[in-house]
PDB file of C-alpha atoms in Angstrom:
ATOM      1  CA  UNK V   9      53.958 -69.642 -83.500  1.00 88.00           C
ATOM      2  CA  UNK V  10      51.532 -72.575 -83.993  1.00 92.00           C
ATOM      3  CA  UNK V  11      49.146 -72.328 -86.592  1.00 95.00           C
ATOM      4  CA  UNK V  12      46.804 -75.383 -86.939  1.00 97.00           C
ATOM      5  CA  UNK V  13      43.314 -76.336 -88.930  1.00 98.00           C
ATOM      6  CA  UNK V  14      40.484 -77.213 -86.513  1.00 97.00           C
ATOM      7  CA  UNK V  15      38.243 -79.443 -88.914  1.00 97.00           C
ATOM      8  CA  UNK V  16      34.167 -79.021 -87.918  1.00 97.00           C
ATOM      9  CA  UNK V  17      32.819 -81.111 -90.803  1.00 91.00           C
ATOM     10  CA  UNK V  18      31.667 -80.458 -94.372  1.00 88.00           C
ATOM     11  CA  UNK V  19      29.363 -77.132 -93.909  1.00 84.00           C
ATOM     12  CA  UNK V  20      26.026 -78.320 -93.109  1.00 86.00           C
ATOM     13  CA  UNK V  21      24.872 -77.948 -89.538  1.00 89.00           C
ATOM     14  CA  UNK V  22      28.423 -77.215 -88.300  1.00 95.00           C
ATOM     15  CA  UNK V  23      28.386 -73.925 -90.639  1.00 96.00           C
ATOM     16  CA  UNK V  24      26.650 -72.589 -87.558  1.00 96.00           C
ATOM     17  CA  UNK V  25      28.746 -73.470 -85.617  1.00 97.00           C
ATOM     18  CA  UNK V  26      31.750 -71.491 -87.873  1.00 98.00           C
ATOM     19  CA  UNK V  27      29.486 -68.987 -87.973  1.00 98.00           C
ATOM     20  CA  UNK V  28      29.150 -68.339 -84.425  1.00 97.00           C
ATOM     21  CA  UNK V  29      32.869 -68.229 -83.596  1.00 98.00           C
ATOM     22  CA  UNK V  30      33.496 -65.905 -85.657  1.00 98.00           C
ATOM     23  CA  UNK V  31      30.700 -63.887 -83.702  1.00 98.00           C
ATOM     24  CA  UNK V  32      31.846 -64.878 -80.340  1.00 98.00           C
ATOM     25  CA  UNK V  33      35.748 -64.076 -81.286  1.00 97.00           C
ATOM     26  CA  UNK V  34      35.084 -60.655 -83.171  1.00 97.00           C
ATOM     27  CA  UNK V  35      37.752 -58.821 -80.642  1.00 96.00           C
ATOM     28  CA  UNK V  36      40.146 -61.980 -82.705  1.00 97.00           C
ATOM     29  CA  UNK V  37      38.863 -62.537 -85.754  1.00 98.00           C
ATOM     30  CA  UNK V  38      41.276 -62.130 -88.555  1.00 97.00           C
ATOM     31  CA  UNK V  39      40.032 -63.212 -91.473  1.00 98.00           C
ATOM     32  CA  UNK V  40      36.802 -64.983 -93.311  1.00 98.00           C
ATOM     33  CA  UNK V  41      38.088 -67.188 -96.751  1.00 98.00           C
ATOM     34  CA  UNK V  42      36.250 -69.022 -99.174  1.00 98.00           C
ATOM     35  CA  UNK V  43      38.634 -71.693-100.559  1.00 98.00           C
ATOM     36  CA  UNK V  44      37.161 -73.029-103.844  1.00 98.00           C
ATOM     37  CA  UNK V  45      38.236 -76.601-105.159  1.00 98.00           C
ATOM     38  CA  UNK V  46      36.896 -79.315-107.839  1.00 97.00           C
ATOM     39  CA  UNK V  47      36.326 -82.681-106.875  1.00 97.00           C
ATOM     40  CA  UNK V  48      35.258 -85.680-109.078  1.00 95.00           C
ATOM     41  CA  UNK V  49      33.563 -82.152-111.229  1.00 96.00           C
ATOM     42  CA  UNK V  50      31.971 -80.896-108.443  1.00 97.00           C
ATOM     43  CA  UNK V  51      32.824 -77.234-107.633  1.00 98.00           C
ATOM     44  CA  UNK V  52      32.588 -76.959-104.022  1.00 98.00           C
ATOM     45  CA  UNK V  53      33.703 -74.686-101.173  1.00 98.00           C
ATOM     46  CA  UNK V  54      36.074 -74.649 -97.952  1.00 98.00           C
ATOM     47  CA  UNK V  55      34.906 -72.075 -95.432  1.00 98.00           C
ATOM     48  CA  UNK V  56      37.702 -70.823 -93.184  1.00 98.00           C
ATOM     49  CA  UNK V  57      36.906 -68.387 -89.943  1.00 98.00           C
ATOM     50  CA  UNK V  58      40.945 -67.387 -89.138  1.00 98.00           C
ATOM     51  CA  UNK V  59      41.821 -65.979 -85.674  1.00 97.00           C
ATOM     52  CA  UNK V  60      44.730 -63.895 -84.527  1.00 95.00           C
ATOM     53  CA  UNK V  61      47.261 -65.459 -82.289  1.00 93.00           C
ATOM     54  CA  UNK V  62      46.827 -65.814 -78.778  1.00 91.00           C
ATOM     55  CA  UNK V  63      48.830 -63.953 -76.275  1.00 88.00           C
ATOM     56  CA  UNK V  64      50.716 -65.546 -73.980  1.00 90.00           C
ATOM     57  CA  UNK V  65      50.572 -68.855 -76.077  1.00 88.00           C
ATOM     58  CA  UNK V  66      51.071 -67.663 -79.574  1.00 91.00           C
ATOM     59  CA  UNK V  67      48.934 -70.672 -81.065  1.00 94.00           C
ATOM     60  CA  UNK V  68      46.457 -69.467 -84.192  1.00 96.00           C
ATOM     61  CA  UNK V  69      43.873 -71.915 -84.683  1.00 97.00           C
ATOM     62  CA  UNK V  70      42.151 -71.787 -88.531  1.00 98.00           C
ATOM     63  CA  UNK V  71      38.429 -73.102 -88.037  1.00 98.00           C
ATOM     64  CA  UNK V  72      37.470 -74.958 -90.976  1.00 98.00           C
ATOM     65  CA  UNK V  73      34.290 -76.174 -92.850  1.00 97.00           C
ATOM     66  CA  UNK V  74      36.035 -78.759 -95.430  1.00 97.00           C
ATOM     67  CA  UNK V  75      35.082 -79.135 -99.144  1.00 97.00           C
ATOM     68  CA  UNK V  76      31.216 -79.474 -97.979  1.00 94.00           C
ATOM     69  CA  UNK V  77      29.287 -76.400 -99.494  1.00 96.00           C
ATOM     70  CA  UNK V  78      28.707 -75.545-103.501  1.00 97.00           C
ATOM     71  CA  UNK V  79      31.154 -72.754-104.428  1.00 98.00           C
ATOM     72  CA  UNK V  80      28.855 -69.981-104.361  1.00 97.00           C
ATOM     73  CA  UNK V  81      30.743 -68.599-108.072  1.00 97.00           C
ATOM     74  CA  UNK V  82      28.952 -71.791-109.661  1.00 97.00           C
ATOM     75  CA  UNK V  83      25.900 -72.539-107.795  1.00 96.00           C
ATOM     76  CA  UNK V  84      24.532 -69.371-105.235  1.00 96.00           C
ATOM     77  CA  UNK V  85      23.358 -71.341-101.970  1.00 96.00           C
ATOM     78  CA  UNK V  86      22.251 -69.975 -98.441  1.00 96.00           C
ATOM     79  CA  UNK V  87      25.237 -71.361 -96.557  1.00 96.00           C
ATOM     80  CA  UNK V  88      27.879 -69.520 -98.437  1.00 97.00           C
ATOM     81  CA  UNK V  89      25.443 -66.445 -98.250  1.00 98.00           C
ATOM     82  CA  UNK V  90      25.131 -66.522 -94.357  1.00 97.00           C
ATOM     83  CA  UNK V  91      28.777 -67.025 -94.053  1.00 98.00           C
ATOM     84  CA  UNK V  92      29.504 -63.979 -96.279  1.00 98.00           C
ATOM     85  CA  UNK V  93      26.183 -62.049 -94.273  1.00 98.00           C
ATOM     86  CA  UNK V  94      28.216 -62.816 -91.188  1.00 98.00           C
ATOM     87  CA  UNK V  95      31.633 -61.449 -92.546  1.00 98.00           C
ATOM     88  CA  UNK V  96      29.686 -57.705 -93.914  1.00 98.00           C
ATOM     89  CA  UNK V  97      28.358 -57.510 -90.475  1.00 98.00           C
ATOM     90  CA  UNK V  98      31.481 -58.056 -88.639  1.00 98.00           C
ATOM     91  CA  UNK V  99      33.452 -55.918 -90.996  1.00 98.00           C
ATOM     92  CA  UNK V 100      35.164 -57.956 -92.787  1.00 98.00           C
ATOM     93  CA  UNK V 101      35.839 -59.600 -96.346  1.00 97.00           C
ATOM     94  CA  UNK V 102      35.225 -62.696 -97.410  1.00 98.00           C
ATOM     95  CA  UNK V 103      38.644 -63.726 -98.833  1.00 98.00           C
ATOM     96  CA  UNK V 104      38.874 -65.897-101.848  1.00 98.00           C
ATOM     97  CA  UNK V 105      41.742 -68.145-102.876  1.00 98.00           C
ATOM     98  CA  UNK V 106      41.812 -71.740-105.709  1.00 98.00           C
ATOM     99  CA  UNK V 107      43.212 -74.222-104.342  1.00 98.00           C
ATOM    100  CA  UNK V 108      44.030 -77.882-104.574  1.00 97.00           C
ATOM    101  CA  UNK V 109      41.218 -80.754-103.351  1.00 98.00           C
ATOM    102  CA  UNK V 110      42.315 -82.269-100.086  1.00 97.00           C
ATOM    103  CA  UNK V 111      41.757 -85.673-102.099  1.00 97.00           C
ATOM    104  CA  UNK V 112      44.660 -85.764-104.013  1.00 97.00           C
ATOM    105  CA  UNK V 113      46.699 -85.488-100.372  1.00 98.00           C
ATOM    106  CA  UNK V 114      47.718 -89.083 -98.590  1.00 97.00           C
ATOM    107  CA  UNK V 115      46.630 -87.301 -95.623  1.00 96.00           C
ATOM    108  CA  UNK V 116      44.736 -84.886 -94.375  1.00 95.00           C
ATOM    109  CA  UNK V 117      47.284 -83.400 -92.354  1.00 97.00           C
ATOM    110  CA  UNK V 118      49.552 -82.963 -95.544  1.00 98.00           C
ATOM    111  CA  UNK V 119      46.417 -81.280 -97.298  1.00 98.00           C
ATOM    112  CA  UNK V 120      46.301 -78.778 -93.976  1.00 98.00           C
ATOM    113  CA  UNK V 121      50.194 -78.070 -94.306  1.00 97.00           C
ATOM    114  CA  UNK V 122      50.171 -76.822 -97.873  1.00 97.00           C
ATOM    115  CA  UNK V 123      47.167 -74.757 -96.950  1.00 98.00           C
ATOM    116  CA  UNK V 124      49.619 -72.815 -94.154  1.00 97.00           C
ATOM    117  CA  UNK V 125      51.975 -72.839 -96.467  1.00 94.00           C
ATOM    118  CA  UNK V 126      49.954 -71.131 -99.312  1.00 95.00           C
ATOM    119  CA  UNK V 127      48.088 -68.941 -96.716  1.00 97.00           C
ATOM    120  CA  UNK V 128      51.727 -67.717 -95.066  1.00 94.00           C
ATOM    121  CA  UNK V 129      52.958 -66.807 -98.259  1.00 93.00           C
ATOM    122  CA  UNK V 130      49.852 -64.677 -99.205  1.00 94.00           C
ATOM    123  CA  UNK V 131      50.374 -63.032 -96.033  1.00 93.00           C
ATOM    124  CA  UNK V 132      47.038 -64.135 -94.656  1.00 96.00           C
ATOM    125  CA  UNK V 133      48.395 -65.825 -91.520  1.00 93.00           C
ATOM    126  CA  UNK V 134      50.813 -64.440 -88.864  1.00 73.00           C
ATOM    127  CA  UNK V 135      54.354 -64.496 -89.658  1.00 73.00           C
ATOM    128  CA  UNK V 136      56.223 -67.317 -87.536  1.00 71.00           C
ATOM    129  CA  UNK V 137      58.458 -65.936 -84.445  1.00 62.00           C
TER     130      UNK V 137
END
């Protein structure tokens, strides 16, 4: 099993884009997380669209909207509310988890691993085979 972060920016025009794979990929779609950090005291917001594994393949791709929108808990905005529109309508939740800013991470590949790491231990991703 391969599980990897697909990066599409910060959450401004790509949010759309998030937005419409999750739409496009409903008969996949997995979850919808919110992943709430602070940098430099700014409370801001990851947005993750999670699909389930392909078959034959077995590679789970995590399409991500990096540390780019207001967390929603501190400041309401219309980003985080069409993301969360677009998880009701597909009939799902919009799971939240604290975590740490990718900043403080030499790279960002390090920052992704810890996020697997955090999100296989919650049970959130498929167990690897």
């Amino acid at each position: 099993m391969i599980q990897r972060f697909i990066e599409l920016g910060e959450g401004y025009s790509d949010i759309y884009e998030l937005i419409e794979l999750a739409k496009a990929n409903q008969h996949r779609l997995h979850h919808m997380m919110a992943l709430h950090t602070k940098i430099d005291n700014k409370e801001l917001t990851s947005l993750v669209v999670v699909l389930k594994p392909t078959d034959p393949g077995k590679f789970q791709p995590l399409y991500i909207c990096r540390e780019g929108i207001p967390n929603p808990n501190f400041s309401p905005n219309k980003r985080y509310s069409l993301f969360s529109e677009t998880a009701e309508e597909l009939g799902k939740q919009v799971i939240q988890l604290s975590v740490k800013p990718s900043t403080i991470f030499n790279e960002k590949e390090l920052f992704y691993q810890h996020l697997i790491g955090i999100l296989r231990l919650n049970h959130y991703l498929a167990p690897l085979q």
